[in-house]
Amino acid sequence: MSENRPGERAVTLKDLANELGLHPSTVSRVLHSGTESARGAASPGTAERVRQLARTRGYSPDPQATSLRTRRTRLLGVIVPRLSDLVLATMYEGIEEAAAEANYSTFVMNSHDDQDTQRRKTEIMLARRVDGLIIGDAHLDSTLLAELSNRAVPFVLVNRRVAGFPSATCDDLLGGELVADHLWERGHRIVAVIGGEPYASTAVDRVSGFARRWRDLGGHLPESAVVWSRFDTIGGRDAAEEILRDSTRRPTALFAVNDFAAIGAMGALRAHRLRVGNDMAVVGFNDTSLAAQLPVSLSSVRSPMLEIGRSAVRMLLQVLDGKQITSLRLAPTLCVRESSA
Amino acid sequence: MSENRPGERAVTLKDLANELGLHPSTVSRVLHSGTESARGAASPGTAERVRQLARTRGYSPDPQATSLRTRRTRLLGVIVPRLSDLVLATMYEGIEEAAAEANYSTFVMNSHDDQDTQRRKTEIMLARRVDGLIIGDAHLDSTLLAELSNRAVPFVLVNRRVAGFPSATCDDLLGGELVADHLWERGHRIVAVIGGEPYASTAVDRVSGFARRWRDLGGHLPESAVVWSRFDTIGGRDAAEEILRDSTRRPTALFAVNDFAAIGAMGALRAHRLRVGNDMAVVGFNDTSLAAQLPVSLSSVRSPMLEIGRSAVRMLLQVLDGKQITSLRLAPTLCVRESSA
DNA sequence: CTGAAAGCGCTTACAG
DNA sequence: CTGAAAGCGCTTACAG
């Protein structure tokens, strides 16, 4: 059990040294040498005494002091659109775990997908002297990433990608293709897409993957069949309303690039007396824990969110080590349920 | 725009001092004196030159160095069961905002409601030398809080309360009462409760508030009418199954202390061919954003989650200031929807 | 094998 | 009004 007490003074290197009749530098050297041999840090006997006392006193080095000396804070900054989005919260769980395993701590802040806020929070993180950034809210049309790059700030994107910068994401193009294959195979020929926010690669890639495959299969997909929307339930509902309003082209299936939008769309269908799964198929994306539990269970593309988060940390640590990295796209799988059975 | 660059060296107090031909201590004094007058820190002219240069150079003090000197890190540790729980994610948004406004940064970690993990993560936070802790996963039957208290660790509970420790929570007793009033008034006389985890005050308080009021109204509520369960959809579904299994006492209404459990219960009802809102009323708790969007919209008790999070920060800062504080319980409101109309 | 010094960037009481 | 020193806790190259 550690003895750190914000209320009281924590044990320092000097405390240990005094008690052992050694110089603090010797204690420090021992505590940094390999656990096995003292490797030139001190005699085996001394090393053992030092380690022993450090343990019983519950010594843990002051990270602020260490940072000041080593110029490394072991702090990572994480920026997400919003943590109340299940997808980002889950990716963050992966980030937190992987960071902790590597002895890093993480700050996380919400940008609400607002570009001013993104900049502000980024500066707060940098003012805290984080070693690097994990950015989960990248906008395709923003110059922020290029600026950070110019300032030599180490960062990795997660969740959304932007060409030219390293990222760990779901293979969203593939995800869209899986949905196209599935709906085509189920016999649907007139479909509509609820596309999400056009500034997010997740939305754009899922839509283009779907569209590309759909057309490869011989399907028709006019521009007007894709409605861009917010990622939440309200956005999905409004988009579905818009799609239903066009009576000349009533689709038999809806692909929403996000489960929440899909749930909103289901609400709109219900309001129009359309039975999900019977009158109209619906497929979502991310397979959030609710999808399987909905009154009419929702087909959804499952993305490996935890693993995406963990990968982002791994990649950032490599960047901090001065290594070259390449972007990662993890493959999703389709879970078919009642909504499109 | 700040000039912090992990890649390069940041501007220091000494840099500013050199450029101005002043001593670093003078620069420091100016930057810490009130913005208006230099208040004995330096002559008005000098003060102005210092502030001017600090601005153009994008100077921001090194927090690690400042911490080392002041013995304050301006770091808060936040522990939650899981951030992928919408309720905690939202409270954390409030915490993050309020902390940032007070120039504090926050670490947040998931404990998954596991007592070992709670201890481990707490120690990691303390090893990072946080000034205080915001604990969102307190267990009624744990000794951790008493131990922290003995070690003089400053902390405030959020979300869940435990007698004897300061907390910012929803008034869950009142929340339970609101539901009892509502169901009674709608004519229900046989009801069952999906109680959640008995180690969480949220669950216990919502159940006791409900039970107390129900009995005050003249209702009957046997022990067996309360089923304890996990907080998630699976937990709610299983609990509902258990309730339906008892054919001698089929309730006409279900109160689930959590929206996710309520959604799970709705799934179970559907499997039994019971129509939610017609054959059986359902009421949830927290009014998460999905409640209103479900195919049959869910009645739910709305708790002021953002404000609870913000309050917890305010309270912790008061504790750090050495002030006495008293626990806060924010009043919830009931949103009636189709599921119990 | 161990000690002593320097210094990371800052703040604060003390001089003058 | 401004400077100089001390010191927070640590690490690291340099002596001996």
XYZ file of C-alpha atoms (C1' of nucleotides) in Angstrom:
714
model
C 0.000 0.000 0.000
C 1.347 3.376 -0.999
C 1.783 6.079 1.583
C 1.024 9.086 -0.567
C -1.010 11.567 1.364
C -2.022 14.863 -0.086
C -2.635 15.813 3.503
C 0.871 14.893 4.636
C 4.311 14.905 3.089
C 5.160 11.998 0.816
C 8.340 9.969 1.255
C 11.203 11.360 -0.827
C 14.428 10.006 -2.163
C 16.233 12.049 0.447
C 14.204 10.461 3.244
C 15.289 7.031 2.091
C 18.899 8.135 1.691
C 19.034 9.631 5.174
C 17.595 6.559 6.776
C 20.125 4.358 4.973
C 23.100 6.659 5.409
C 23.476 6.923 1.656
C 23.485 9.747 -0.840
C 20.193 10.395 -2.655
C 21.899 9.887 -5.998
C 22.845 6.368 -5.005
C 19.278 5.581 -4.048
C 18.046 6.993 -7.329
C 20.561 4.971 -9.292
C 19.545 1.749 -7.577
C 15.854 2.393 -8.142
C 16.514 2.921 -11.835
C 18.809 -0.013 -12.470
C 17.475 -3.358 -13.611
C 15.693 -5.333 -10.907
C 18.103 -8.252 -11.218
C 21.629 -7.006 -10.821
C 22.467 -3.604 -9.465
C 24.376 -3.158 -12.728
C 27.015 -0.807 -11.472
C 24.528 1.278 -9.524
C 25.597 -0.026 -6.138
C 26.825 -3.178 -4.442
C 24.284 -5.977 -4.419
C 23.889 -5.602 -0.668
C 23.261 -1.871 -0.770
C 20.905 -2.255 -3.700
C 18.871 -4.782 -1.784
C 18.656 -2.562 1.309
C 17.517 0.353 -0.837
C 14.843 -1.620 -2.621
C 13.675 -3.103 0.647
C 13.228 0.253 2.328
C 11.592 1.809 -0.713
C 9.034 -0.946 -0.572
C 8.251 -0.739 3.135
C 8.089 3.049 3.062
C 5.790 2.901 0.043
C 8.076 5.214 -1.890
C 6.780 6.438 -5.201
C 8.743 9.089 -7.067
C 7.180 12.506 -7.456
C 6.071 12.641 -11.100
C 6.266 16.421 -11.230
C 9.876 16.416 -10.083
C 10.727 13.580 -12.441
C 9.111 15.396 -15.348
C 10.993 18.568 -14.627
C 14.259 16.671 -14.772
C 13.556 14.298 -17.662
C 11.527 16.664 -19.865
C 8.885 13.953 -20.197
C 5.579 14.134 -18.349
C 4.224 10.690 -19.194
C 0.952 12.505 -19.779
C -1.203 12.032 -22.858
C -3.981 14.340 -23.947
C -7.130 12.857 -25.447
C -9.724 14.949 -27.254
C -13.095 13.504 -28.201
C -16.303 15.018 -29.581
C -18.161 13.914 -26.471
C -17.620 11.207 -23.938
C -21.359 10.719 -23.625
C -21.138 9.132 -27.052
C -20.851 5.437 -26.308
C -18.427 4.918 -29.163
C -15.902 7.419 -27.908
C -16.362 6.371 -24.309
C -15.495 2.818 -25.272
C -12.481 3.842 -27.322
C -11.364 5.884 -24.351
C -11.598 2.833 -22.113
C -9.114 1.162 -24.431
C -6.907 4.235 -24.393
C -6.954 4.499 -20.626
C -6.086 0.829 -20.174
C -3.249 0.794 -22.660
C -1.841 4.053 -21.334
C -1.936 2.844 -17.739
C -0.144 -0.354 -18.730
C 2.640 1.773 -20.189
C 2.718 4.002 -17.106
C 1.145 6.952 -18.810
C -1.798 8.948 -17.529
C -4.421 10.486 -19.770
C -6.396 13.691 -19.756
C -9.571 13.610 -21.758
C -11.622 16.590 -22.876
C -14.818 17.057 -24.878
C -14.732 19.340 -27.911
C -18.401 18.934 -28.877
C -17.094 18.941 -32.461
C -16.717 22.683 -32.260
C -13.572 23.926 -33.976
C -12.902 26.738 -31.529
C -13.225 24.360 -28.630
C -10.930 21.875 -30.330
C -8.234 24.539 -30.503
C -8.818 25.756 -26.972
C -8.675 22.303 -25.424
C -5.625 21.410 -27.480
C -3.813 24.434 -26.086
C -4.842 23.529 -22.544
C -3.377 20.070 -23.044
C -0.153 21.478 -24.454
C 0.068 24.015 -21.653
C -0.053 21.012 -19.316
C 2.942 19.734 -21.273
C 1.475 16.431 -22.412
C 3.981 14.274 -24.281
C 1.495 13.714 -27.080
C -2.097 13.932 -28.200
C -4.712 11.410 -29.231
C -7.297 13.181 -31.338
C -10.710 11.576 -31.694
C -12.625 14.452 -33.248
C -10.626 15.281 -36.388
C -12.514 17.308 -38.994
C -11.742 16.690 -42.634
C -11.925 20.408 -43.366
C -9.832 21.724 -40.487
C -6.305 23.112 -40.617
C -5.634 22.311 -36.972
C -3.809 19.062 -37.678
C -1.451 20.682 -40.157
C -0.688 23.401 -37.630
C 0.061 20.904 -34.899
C 2.251 19.019 -37.304
C 4.185 22.188 -38.120
C 4.676 22.817 -34.431
C 6.119 19.308 -34.124
C 3.434 18.232 -31.678
C 3.329 14.417 -31.603
C -0.175 13.107 -32.183
C -2.190 10.195 -33.491
C -5.782 10.248 -34.692
C -8.301 7.786 -33.374
C -11.853 7.080 -34.527
C -11.684 9.442 -37.504
C -8.901 9.612 -40.052
C -7.538 12.417 -42.203
C -5.255 11.719 -45.154
C -1.637 12.442 -44.389
C -1.782 11.862 -40.649
C -1.396 8.643 -38.661
C -4.624 7.155 -37.382
C -6.192 4.106 -35.760
C -9.716 3.628 -37.017
C -12.295 1.115 -38.009
C -12.124 0.191 -41.687
C -15.231 2.200 -42.377
C -15.091 1.689 -46.141
C -15.269 -2.034 -45.573
C -18.073 -1.494 -43.076
C -20.139 0.295 -45.683
C -19.459 -2.480 -48.177
C -20.662 -5.126 -45.755
C -23.973 -3.335 -45.435
C -24.344 -2.973 -49.220
C -23.689 -6.684 -49.715
C -26.192 -7.584 -47.026
C -29.053 -5.397 -48.243
C -28.498 -6.361 -51.865
C -28.508 -10.008 -50.993
C -31.771 -9.559 -49.066
C -33.303 -8.319 -52.289
C -33.456 -4.600 -51.615
C -33.032 -2.424 -54.702
C -34.182 0.998 -53.539
C -32.259 2.207 -50.521
C -31.420 5.435 -48.728
C -28.486 6.385 -46.558
C -28.423 8.539 -43.441
C -24.924 9.814 -43.839
C -23.938 11.607 -40.656
C -21.705 14.656 -40.515
C -19.749 15.295 -43.724
C -16.740 16.588 -41.762
C -16.173 13.168 -40.183
C -14.304 10.450 -42.054
C -16.419 7.838 -40.293
C -19.495 9.200 -42.046
C -17.856 9.851 -45.402
C -16.070 6.492 -45.560
C -19.108 4.466 -44.556
C -21.179 6.213 -47.158
C -18.574 5.867 -49.922
C -17.909 2.225 -49.088
C -21.612 1.558 -49.291
C -22.126 3.556 -52.494
C -19.146 2.045 -54.275
C -20.173 -1.500 -53.557
C -23.825 -0.804 -54.265
C -22.985 0.483 -57.718
C -20.541 -2.369 -58.311
C -23.431 -4.739 -57.651
C -25.421 -2.959 -60.324
C -27.560 -0.913 -57.972
C -28.714 2.629 -58.463
C -27.963 5.223 -55.813
C -28.715 8.828 -56.748
C -27.113 11.691 -54.843
C -30.460 12.498 -53.316
C -30.579 9.085 -51.645
C -27.885 10.190 -49.198
C -29.033 12.548 -46.464
C -26.352 14.082 -44.254
C -27.372 14.520 -40.635
C -26.268 14.816 -37.067
C -25.009 11.638 -35.415
C -27.624 11.552 -32.672
C -31.176 10.271 -32.479
C -32.703 13.614 -33.398
C -30.470 13.838 -36.461
C -31.487 10.347 -37.542
C -35.153 11.072 -37.036
C -35.054 14.260 -39.071
C -33.101 12.571 -41.856
C -35.596 9.714 -42.009
C -38.450 12.218 -42.160
C -36.767 13.887 -45.096
C -36.337 10.568 -46.870
C -39.982 9.613 -46.313
C -41.146 12.973 -47.572
C -40.020 12.105 -51.122
C -42.985 9.932 -52.130
C -41.607 9.341 -55.642
C -38.847 7.187 -54.305
C -39.781 5.288 -51.169
C -36.870 2.999 -50.244
C -37.263 -0.450 -48.718
C -34.090 -0.169 -46.682
C -32.231 2.471 -44.693
C -28.544 2.466 -43.809
C -27.664 4.838 -40.966
C -23.936 5.283 -40.362
C -24.487 5.364 -36.605
C -26.696 3.385 -34.195
C -28.137 6.467 -32.566
C -29.163 7.891 -35.913
C -30.643 4.479 -36.719
C -32.677 4.539 -33.514
C -33.938 7.988 -34.388
C -34.856 6.753 -37.851
C -36.763 3.850 -36.331
C -38.757 6.385 -34.353
C -39.660 8.257 -37.520
C -40.698 5.043 -39.276
C -42.915 4.147 -36.377
C -44.550 7.571 -36.524
C -45.335 6.819 -40.181
C -46.845 3.465 -39.239
C -44.044 1.579 -40.941
C -42.923 -1.609 -39.249
C -39.137 -1.833 -38.934
C -37.897 -5.078 -40.404
C -41.136 -5.694 -42.279
C -42.003 -2.553 -44.173
C -38.528 -1.134 -44.045
C -35.148 -2.629 -43.203
C -32.756 -0.595 -41.053
C -29.047 -1.131 -40.473
C -26.911 0.876 -38.074
C -23.234 1.129 -37.287
C -21.068 0.437 -34.202
C -23.189 -2.235 -32.571
C -23.531 -0.275 -29.365
C -24.828 -2.329 -26.482
C -28.369 -1.140 -27.057
C -28.662 -2.417 -30.619
C -29.321 -5.989 -29.605
C -31.775 -4.951 -26.873
C -34.110 -2.719 -28.799
C -37.758 -3.769 -29.140
C -36.940 -4.579 -32.725
C -33.287 -5.535 -32.480
C -31.068 -3.514 -34.756
C -28.680 -4.902 -37.353
C -25.404 -3.097 -36.994
C -21.787 -3.125 -38.073
C -19.574 -3.950 -35.127
C -16.313 -2.067 -34.900
C -13.542 -3.097 -32.502
C -13.691 0.066 -30.425
C -11.612 -1.028 -27.452
C -8.888 -2.332 -29.721
C -8.911 0.857 -31.777
C -8.309 2.845 -28.609
C -5.500 0.566 -27.483
C -3.875 0.747 -30.917
C -3.865 4.525 -30.875
C -1.863 4.492 -27.651
C 0.586 1.963 -29.028
C 1.093 4.074 -32.100
C 1.566 7.302 -30.174
C 4.172 5.682 -27.956
C 6.026 4.631 -31.079
C 5.923 8.184 -32.376
C 7.322 9.375 -29.047
C 10.081 6.813 -29.518
C 10.918 8.461 -32.815
C 9.692 5.532 -34.857
C 7.854 5.682 -38.153
C 4.298 4.402 -38.077
C 1.599 3.647 -40.583
C -2.113 4.095 -40.093
C -4.197 1.188 -38.922
C -7.691 0.208 -40.067
C -9.323 -2.538 -38.062
C -11.885 -4.709 -39.796
C -15.532 -4.538 -38.691
C -18.120 -7.310 -38.890
C -21.845 -7.172 -39.590
C -24.347 -8.357 -36.978
C -27.651 -9.126 -38.664
C -30.747 -8.839 -36.466
C -34.516 -8.436 -36.793
C -34.400 -4.947 -38.273
C -33.061 -6.308 -41.568
C -33.539 -10.067 -41.305
C -1.668 31.362 -29.802
C 0.574 29.525 -27.399
C 4.040 28.483 -28.448
C 4.309 25.264 -26.479
C 5.980 22.614 -28.547
C 6.720 19.196 -27.181
C 9.123 19.010 -30.080
C 10.948 22.187 -29.131
C 11.755 24.008 -25.931
C 9.021 26.119 -24.403
C 9.575 29.741 -23.385
C 10.665 30.052 -19.767
C 10.610 32.770 -17.187
C 14.366 33.070 -17.626
C 13.979 33.628 -21.361
C 11.647 36.524 -20.694
C 13.922 37.926 -17.999
C 16.997 37.789 -20.240
C 15.245 39.498 -23.074
C 14.051 42.269 -20.764
C 17.263 42.592 -18.784
C 15.414 41.737 -15.596
C 15.749 39.071 -12.947
C 13.456 36.025 -13.323
C 12.022 36.644 -9.887
C 10.851 40.066 -10.990
C 9.114 38.606 -14.005
C 7.483 35.987 -11.840
C 6.294 38.573 -9.365
C 4.724 40.689 -12.093
C 2.979 37.734 -13.669
C 1.473 36.861 -10.297
C 0.372 40.311 -9.209
C -3.094 41.628 -9.966
C -3.640 42.609 -13.578
C -4.473 46.209 -12.660
C -1.678 47.634 -10.577
C 1.712 46.011 -10.264
C 1.035 46.101 -6.522
C 4.613 46.350 -5.372
C 5.824 43.735 -7.805
C 7.491 46.207 -10.128
C 7.065 49.698 -11.491
C 4.031 50.139 -13.703
C 6.279 50.520 -16.735
C 8.272 47.376 -16.071
C 5.130 45.440 -15.294
C 3.631 46.447 -18.591
C 6.757 45.461 -20.542
C 6.784 42.084 -18.820
C 3.143 41.365 -19.527
C 3.543 42.511 -23.087
C 6.446 40.197 -23.807
C 4.844 37.266 -22.033
C 1.873 37.670 -24.323
C 3.795 37.943 -27.582
C 6.105 35.068 -26.672
C 3.091 32.940 -25.733
C 4.565 32.251 -22.323
C 2.750 29.712 -20.201
C 4.320 28.588 -16.949
C 5.492 25.001 -16.704
C 2.883 23.293 -14.521
C 5.321 20.628 -13.358
C 7.797 23.211 -12.136
C 5.035 25.233 -10.522
C 3.687 22.149 -8.771
C 7.061 21.231 -7.427
C 7.401 24.633 -5.888
C 3.856 25.208 -4.652
C 3.053 21.653 -3.559
C -0.188 21.867 -5.527
C -0.636 20.081 -8.833
C -4.021 21.517 -9.808
C -4.835 17.974 -10.833
C -8.032 16.193 -9.822
C -8.595 12.456 -10.036
C -12.008 11.174 -11.080
C -13.046 7.545 -10.693
C -16.224 6.222 -12.283
C -17.675 2.747 -12.724
C -17.500 3.136 -16.481
C -17.474 6.085 -18.791
C -19.487 4.133 -21.345
C -22.387 4.587 -18.937
C -24.143 7.670 -20.260
C -24.921 8.880 -16.764
C -21.328 8.958 -15.646
C -20.120 10.327 -18.964
C -22.488 13.242 -18.577
C -21.524 13.902 -14.978
C -17.915 13.836 -16.121
C -18.677 16.477 -18.735
C -19.837 18.710 -15.899
C -16.755 17.865 -13.895
C -14.399 18.582 -16.770
C -16.037 21.926 -17.519
C -16.078 23.143 -13.943
C -12.522 21.971 -13.343
C -11.232 23.688 -16.472
C -12.954 26.925 -15.443
C -11.048 26.783 -12.156
C -7.806 25.969 -13.961
C -7.710 22.384 -12.838
C -7.173 19.376 -15.054
C -8.818 16.029 -14.466
C -7.771 12.428 -14.845
C -10.603 9.976 -15.179
C -10.392 6.216 -14.781
C -12.891 3.352 -14.980
C -13.159 0.984 -12.028
C -15.834 -1.290 -13.531
C -17.260 -1.354 -10.004
C -14.569 -3.804 -9.008
C -13.199 -3.132 -5.530
C -9.637 -4.179 -6.344
C -9.613 -1.917 -9.364
C -11.038 0.936 -7.315
C -8.084 0.660 -4.953
C -5.540 0.277 -7.730
C -6.754 3.270 -9.681
C -6.988 5.359 -6.535
C -3.336 4.642 -5.801
C -2.364 5.526 -9.369
C -4.116 8.859 -8.965
C -2.416 9.536 -5.649
C 0.942 8.527 -7.072
C 0.325 11.213 -9.686
C -0.113 13.581 -6.737
C -3.621 14.776 -7.530
C -4.823 17.482 -5.152
C -8.051 15.617 -4.569
C -10.378 12.904 -5.737
C -13.922 12.827 -7.108
C -15.327 9.374 -6.557
C -18.285 8.284 -8.661
C -18.323 4.573 -7.853
C -18.611 4.466 -4.063
C -19.802 1.150 -2.652
C -21.932 1.182 0.462
C -20.103 -1.845 1.841
C -16.525 -0.756 1.143
C -13.927 0.434 3.652
C -11.966 2.347 1.025
C -13.519 5.709 1.837
C -12.746 5.411 5.541
C -9.164 4.527 4.707
C -8.776 7.512 2.406
C -10.280 9.678 5.084
C -7.768 8.394 7.626
C -4.966 9.154 5.228
C -6.288 12.713 4.967
C -6.903 12.405 1.235
C -9.321 15.147 0.175
C -12.275 13.735 -1.749
C -15.896 14.263 -2.628
C -18.378 11.652 -3.787
C -20.447 12.172 -6.884
C -23.366 10.146 -8.256
C -23.517 7.800 -5.255
C -23.482 8.809 -1.619
C -22.268 7.091 1.527
C -23.270 8.323 4.969
C -20.546 10.284 6.683
C -18.800 11.542 3.550
C -19.490 14.626 1.461
C -21.325 13.976 -1.785
C -23.107 15.618 -4.711
C -25.943 13.421 -5.914
C -29.420 13.375 -7.264
C -32.055 13.261 -4.545
C -32.753 9.636 -5.317
C -35.190 9.181 -2.441
C -37.317 11.941 -3.909
C -36.940 10.374 -7.350
C -38.378 7.115 -6.078
C -41.232 8.972 -4.432
C -42.126 10.746 -7.672
C -42.486 7.399 -9.397
C -44.641 5.980 -6.601
C -46.942 8.999 -6.745
C -47.220 8.731 -10.506
C -48.009 5.013 -10.692
C -50.439 5.196 -7.795
C -52.271 8.071 -9.380
C -52.515 6.151 -12.663
C -54.376 3.477 -10.751
C -51.717 0.810 -10.448
C -51.908 -1.268 -7.276
C -49.655 -4.217 -7.992
C -46.138 -3.148 -8.908
C -42.631 -4.555 -9.020
C -39.261 -2.847 -8.771
C -36.055 -3.622 -10.620
C -33.699 -2.459 -7.955
C -30.202 -2.365 -9.412
C -27.045 -3.150 -7.474
C -27.500 -3.150 -3.685
C -24.011 -1.714 -3.137
C -24.986 1.545 -4.874
C -26.854 4.260 -3.011
C -28.567 5.257 -6.251
C -30.279 1.884 -6.339
C -30.988 1.637 -2.630
C -32.297 5.185 -2.295
C -34.550 4.994 -5.348
C -36.013 1.752 -4.077
C -36.527 2.999 -0.525
C -38.000 6.286 -1.672
C -40.429 4.376 -3.831
C -41.283 1.797 -1.150
C -41.765 4.361 1.582
C -44.114 6.484 -0.445
C -45.966 3.479 -1.853
C -46.730 2.234 1.636
C -47.632 5.730 2.812
C -50.211 5.811 0.036
C -51.659 2.584 1.377
C -50.062 0.300 -1.172
C -48.708 -3.153 -0.605
C -45.120 -3.940 -1.576
C -43.768 -7.277 -0.393
C -40.037 -7.900 -0.225
C -40.331 -10.241 -3.169
C -41.590 -7.416 -5.367
C -38.096 -5.905 -5.416
C -35.576 -7.700 -7.630
C -31.961 -6.595 -7.398
C -30.087 -6.658 -10.684
C -27.256 -5.325 -12.738
C -27.661 -1.799 -14.079
C -27.443 -2.719 -17.747
C -29.956 -3.975 -20.283
C -29.165 -7.632 -19.646
C -29.663 -7.124 -15.914
C -33.015 -5.455 -16.530
C -34.138 -8.186 -18.885
C -33.254 -10.972 -16.454
C -34.955 -9.171 -13.582
C -38.114 -8.695 -15.613
C -38.077 -12.384 -16.525
C -37.876 -13.254 -12.862
C -40.792 -10.976 -12.055
C -42.927 -12.448 -14.848
C -42.144 -15.979 -13.710
C -44.184 -15.461 -10.526
C -47.646 -16.011 -12.001
C -49.386 -15.548 -8.619
C -48.534 -11.890 -8.610
C -48.411 -10.333 -12.043
C -47.820 -6.584 -11.619
C -49.322 -3.926 -13.876
C -46.336 -1.630 -13.556
C -42.569 -1.896 -13.353
C -40.181 0.657 -11.886
C -36.578 0.174 -12.998
C -34.044 2.356 -11.196
C -32.076 2.864 -14.415
C -33.036 3.499 -18.046
C -30.864 0.714 -19.384
C -32.435 -1.785 -17.038
C -35.815 -0.422 -18.120
C -34.955 -0.984 -21.770
C -33.912 -4.538 -20.977
C -37.181 -5.050 -19.143
C -39.115 -3.743 -22.133
C -37.373 -6.403 -24.216
C -38.492 -9.125 -21.818
C -42.076 -7.843 -21.840
C -42.092 -7.880 -25.608
C -40.837 -11.480 -25.601
C -43.840 -12.308 -23.409
C -46.163 -10.554 -25.843
C -46.942 -7.824 -23.362
C -47.410 -4.355 -24.804
C -45.435 -1.722 -22.919
C -47.709 1.092 -21.843
C -50.845 -0.958 -22.432
C -50.416 -4.291 -20.680
C -47.666 -3.091 -18.404
C -46.401 0.344 -17.469
C -42.650 0.908 -17.242
C -40.772 3.789 -15.661
C -37.010 4.251 -15.779
C -34.513 6.607 -14.189
C -32.050 9.236 -15.482
C -33.877 10.240 -18.635
C -30.938 9.375 -20.834
C -31.222 10.776 -24.337
C -32.591 7.510 -25.657
C -35.617 7.383 -23.375
C -37.639 9.822 -25.439
C -36.618 8.174 -28.727
C -37.534 4.583 -28.045
C -40.273 2.963 -30.163
C -42.444 3.198 -27.102
C -41.055 6.271 -25.419
C -39.973 5.651 -21.862
C -41.159 7.555 -18.798
C -38.128 8.400 -16.727
C -36.929 10.441 -13.793
C -34.625 13.163 -14.996
C -31.650 13.910 -12.794
C -29.508 17.018 -13.292
C -26.349 15.115 -14.208
C -24.258 17.977 -15.559
C -25.034 20.105 -12.548
C -24.222 17.249 -10.183
C -20.810 16.959 -11.791
C -20.188 20.680 -11.574
C -21.250 20.746 -7.932
C -18.820 17.988 -7.041
C -15.943 20.088 -8.363
C -17.121 23.167 -6.490
C -17.316 21.169 -3.291
C -13.909 19.579 -3.716
C -12.315 22.972 -4.313
C -13.880 24.149 -1.070
C -12.436 21.161 0.749
C -9.020 22.006 -0.707
C -9.533 25.513 0.640
C -9.989 24.026 4.087
C -13.670 24.878 4.219
C -16.399 22.792 5.736
C -18.966 21.483 3.281
C -22.266 19.694 3.456
C -23.587 17.142 1.016
C -25.799 18.234 -1.826
C -28.851 16.463 -3.219
C -30.252 17.926 -6.401
C -33.939 17.464 -7.074
C -35.034 15.309 -10.014
C -38.202 15.630 -12.052
C -40.417 13.003 -13.640
C -40.915 12.916 -17.419
C -44.069 10.972 -18.227
C -44.173 9.337 -21.652
C -46.016 6.574 -23.498
C -44.623 3.720 -21.428
C -46.712 4.774 -18.420
C -49.166 7.283 -19.821
C 31.061 1.274 -5.508
C 29.502 5.751 -3.865
C 29.356 10.865 -3.389
C 28.817 15.599 -4.751
C 27.295 18.927 -7.931
C 24.483 20.891 -11.281
C 20.208 21.987 -12.972
C 15.148 21.169 -14.802
C 11.490 25.950 -14.114
C 9.368 27.933 -10.828
C 8.039 30.880 -6.247
C 8.820 33.310 -2.155
C 10.723 35.415 1.791
C 14.519 38.448 2.455
C 17.750 42.223 1.331
C 18.960 46.472 -0.157
C 11.396 48.924 -7.033
C 14.419 45.065 -8.089
C 17.885 41.354 -7.254
C 19.828 37.234 -5.311
C 19.321 33.037 -2.909
C 17.198 28.980 -1.503
C 14.787 25.028 -2.432
C 10.686 21.939 -4.201
C 12.299 16.280 -5.710
C 14.440 14.335 -8.960
C 18.330 12.465 -12.546
C 22.673 12.247 -14.635
C 27.292 12.916 -16.015
C 31.495 13.300 -13.552
C 34.890 12.326 -9.863
C 37.320 9.636 -6.959
